[in-house]
Amino acid sequence: MPPALRSILLASILASQAAYATSNHCKYGESCWPTTTTWQKFNASVDGRLVAVLPPAAPCHEPRYDESTCATARSNWNDSFWRADQAGAYQTPYWERGLKGTCFIGTPVDQKCDQGLVPVLAVSASNADHVQKAVRFAKRHKLSVVVKNTGHDYLGRSTGAGSFMIWTHNLKGIGFSDAFTPSGAPGDYTAAPALTVQAGEQWIDVYKAAHENNVTVVGGFARSVGAAGGWALGGGHSPLGQKYGMGVDNIVQFTLVTPDGEHRIANDFDNTELFWALRGGGGSAWGVILSVTYKAHPALKNILCGVFLFSGSTPEAAFNFSTAALAAVPNMSDRLFSGYMIIIGSTLTFIAIQPDTEADPTDTGDFSYANASFAPILNYFTTHPDAGNVSLNWKKYRSFWDLFVDTVSDVLIGENTWYGSRLVPRDTFTTNSTQLANLFLAGNGGFLNIVAGGAVSVAPPDSVALHPAWRGPTLASVSLGFGAWSDDTDPVEIKRLQQQTTALTKRLGNVIGGVSGAYFNEADPYEPDWKEIFWGSHYDRLLRIKLSIDPDNLFTCNRCVGSDL
């Protein structure tokens, strides 16, 4: 959108009053909303960083139609980096519109385009001072406030109709230290290598920086996911988890702006209770993260990656093979493989990763060790030669960076998706693989993230706020659901798919049995038992910390700690 038009839009938002339902927090259109003069003074105090936020499809509709900007939006609709660069775009478009929104990319120019769930104003913060002033302004005026980074958010925690947004995507910077000492550490503390990441950085750039400094960091398996936002606060699963633990097990220090507007440091020596809560206590509830410091491990020099593709000859063959593949998960995990499996209809795709492998260290092309790890799957085709088409290709990488750029792409970007998840322990794979396979085929397929076990399982359950179920026998997180649907799907049908996802997730929990949890960042947005499923026995402690640092509940979001107060 041309700057002149954006300025006109900002002025109109500041001056106009729309009809939004009242709540405990002030929203745009209510009488409590700050005046134009108040907003203008605030804008000056943050170096003119206040911006009007639009849904990404808005330039394709009157009265904001702009041919060039619309063409850019259309051509980049499924580009995760483009979406991350737009204040009003989310990686899952449903959270731009909800059930009632009307701003679609493919509808006629003259069709109505409303604001939907997209906040109306944002501070595009580029330094800590901007964030502090934004938090203090929101607190003073009791605004409904959301925090957004890249928009990778399956639960809608960074959306809010009529809200004020603190947008951290432009807080950039990555710093490496070969001897990092946390603030407040005693004199005998042993400094260690670490990478400090500002809030707006994404994993592709963080991995590149780690590679350039000859170290490895534990991060996500997606290019455009933020490295210092919701991924870290939600726990952060990783293909390196078996070797080094969860993301939160590798965080040394946070800097953030707390709900009182103060710039604080949280680590094992300063603000220790807050530090515990931030490591797995969920995003957008504790303040605004400015930076995260991660442990830097030695560079990995010998990484094995296998890509397994299967297409079933019949639905029955696909079901039988999926059952066999799920039953083989414990064997793969025991051989220190992590990975990501997608089962959709009659197809199965699996990327398997073994960091620092001892298999074929001389690159002779002998992958017998790796094939032995997959023997339960491969043997299936010996007895069922007509089951379908299958391929398994191994490749050796000499750095995690090389593997990452060669194998990783962001999926389901710009698609309407809805999933629920559960953490799945070892015995479910060994005794209930048939029931698991049934569940994958009951919806539109699902994802199996083999990201637990190993170092994840042996960390003390109460060391961080992460659900204790991650520790011990859990091997994977399974996500099931009914995405993706087209933009012209009737809202009644969408609601039905959402309800079916909740029911399917409950069935998954029943198959697992006993106490289970879910990965907070990939959970059902309508999870009915969210306190227990997201945090288990840790919730009461989290709530006490929340009440102590945010008594006014300034920072709230969908199914976040204290969101029901």
PDB file of C-alpha atoms in Angstrom, residues 2 73 75 104 152 158 208 239 253 305 360 402 414 437 450 453 481 499 504 516 522 554 564:
ATOM      1  CA  PRO A   2       1.377   3.453  -0.890  1.00  0.00           C
ATOM      2  CA  ALA A  73      -0.450 -10.324  -2.068  1.00  0.00           C
ATOM      3  CA  SER A  75       1.563 -14.028  -5.718  1.00  0.00           C
ATOM      4  CA  PHE A 104     -10.756 -13.141   1.180  1.00  0.00           C
ATOM      5  CA  HIS A 152       2.974 -18.857  13.245  1.00  0.00           C
ATOM      6  CA  SER A 158      -1.812 -13.067  18.564  1.00  0.00           C
ATOM      7  CA  LYS A 208      22.988 -19.767   9.586  1.00  0.00           C
ATOM      8  CA  PRO A 239      14.855 -32.715  15.668  1.00  0.00           C
ATOM      9  CA  GLN A 253      18.339 -16.283  29.717  1.00  0.00           C
ATOM     10  CA  CYS A 305      18.878 -38.088   7.070  1.00  0.00           C
ATOM     11  CA  ASP A 360      28.929 -44.956   7.705  1.00  0.00           C
ATOM     12  CA  ASP A 402      23.395 -28.127   5.222  1.00  0.00           C
ATOM     13  CA  GLY A 414      -1.815 -19.645   3.745  1.00  0.00           C
ATOM     14  CA  ALA A 437      -3.714 -45.688  12.382  1.00  0.00           C
ATOM     15  CA  ILE A 450       9.131 -37.995  16.892  1.00  0.00           C
ATOM     16  CA  GLY A 453      12.833 -39.518  24.229  1.00  0.00           C
ATOM     17  CA  GLY A 481      -7.538 -32.714  12.401  1.00  0.00           C
ATOM     18  CA  GLN A 499     -15.957 -29.777  16.743  1.00  0.00           C
ATOM     19  CA  LEU A 504     -11.039 -36.826  17.413  1.00  0.00           C
ATOM     20  CA  SER A 516      -1.354 -37.302  28.751  1.00  0.00           C
ATOM     21  CA  GLU A 522       0.190 -27.345  18.111  1.00  0.00           C
ATOM     22  CA  LEU A 554      -3.024  -7.094  30.727  1.00  0.00           C
ATOM     23  CA  ASP A 564     -10.257 -17.385  32.190  1.00  0.00           C
TER      24      ASP A 564
END
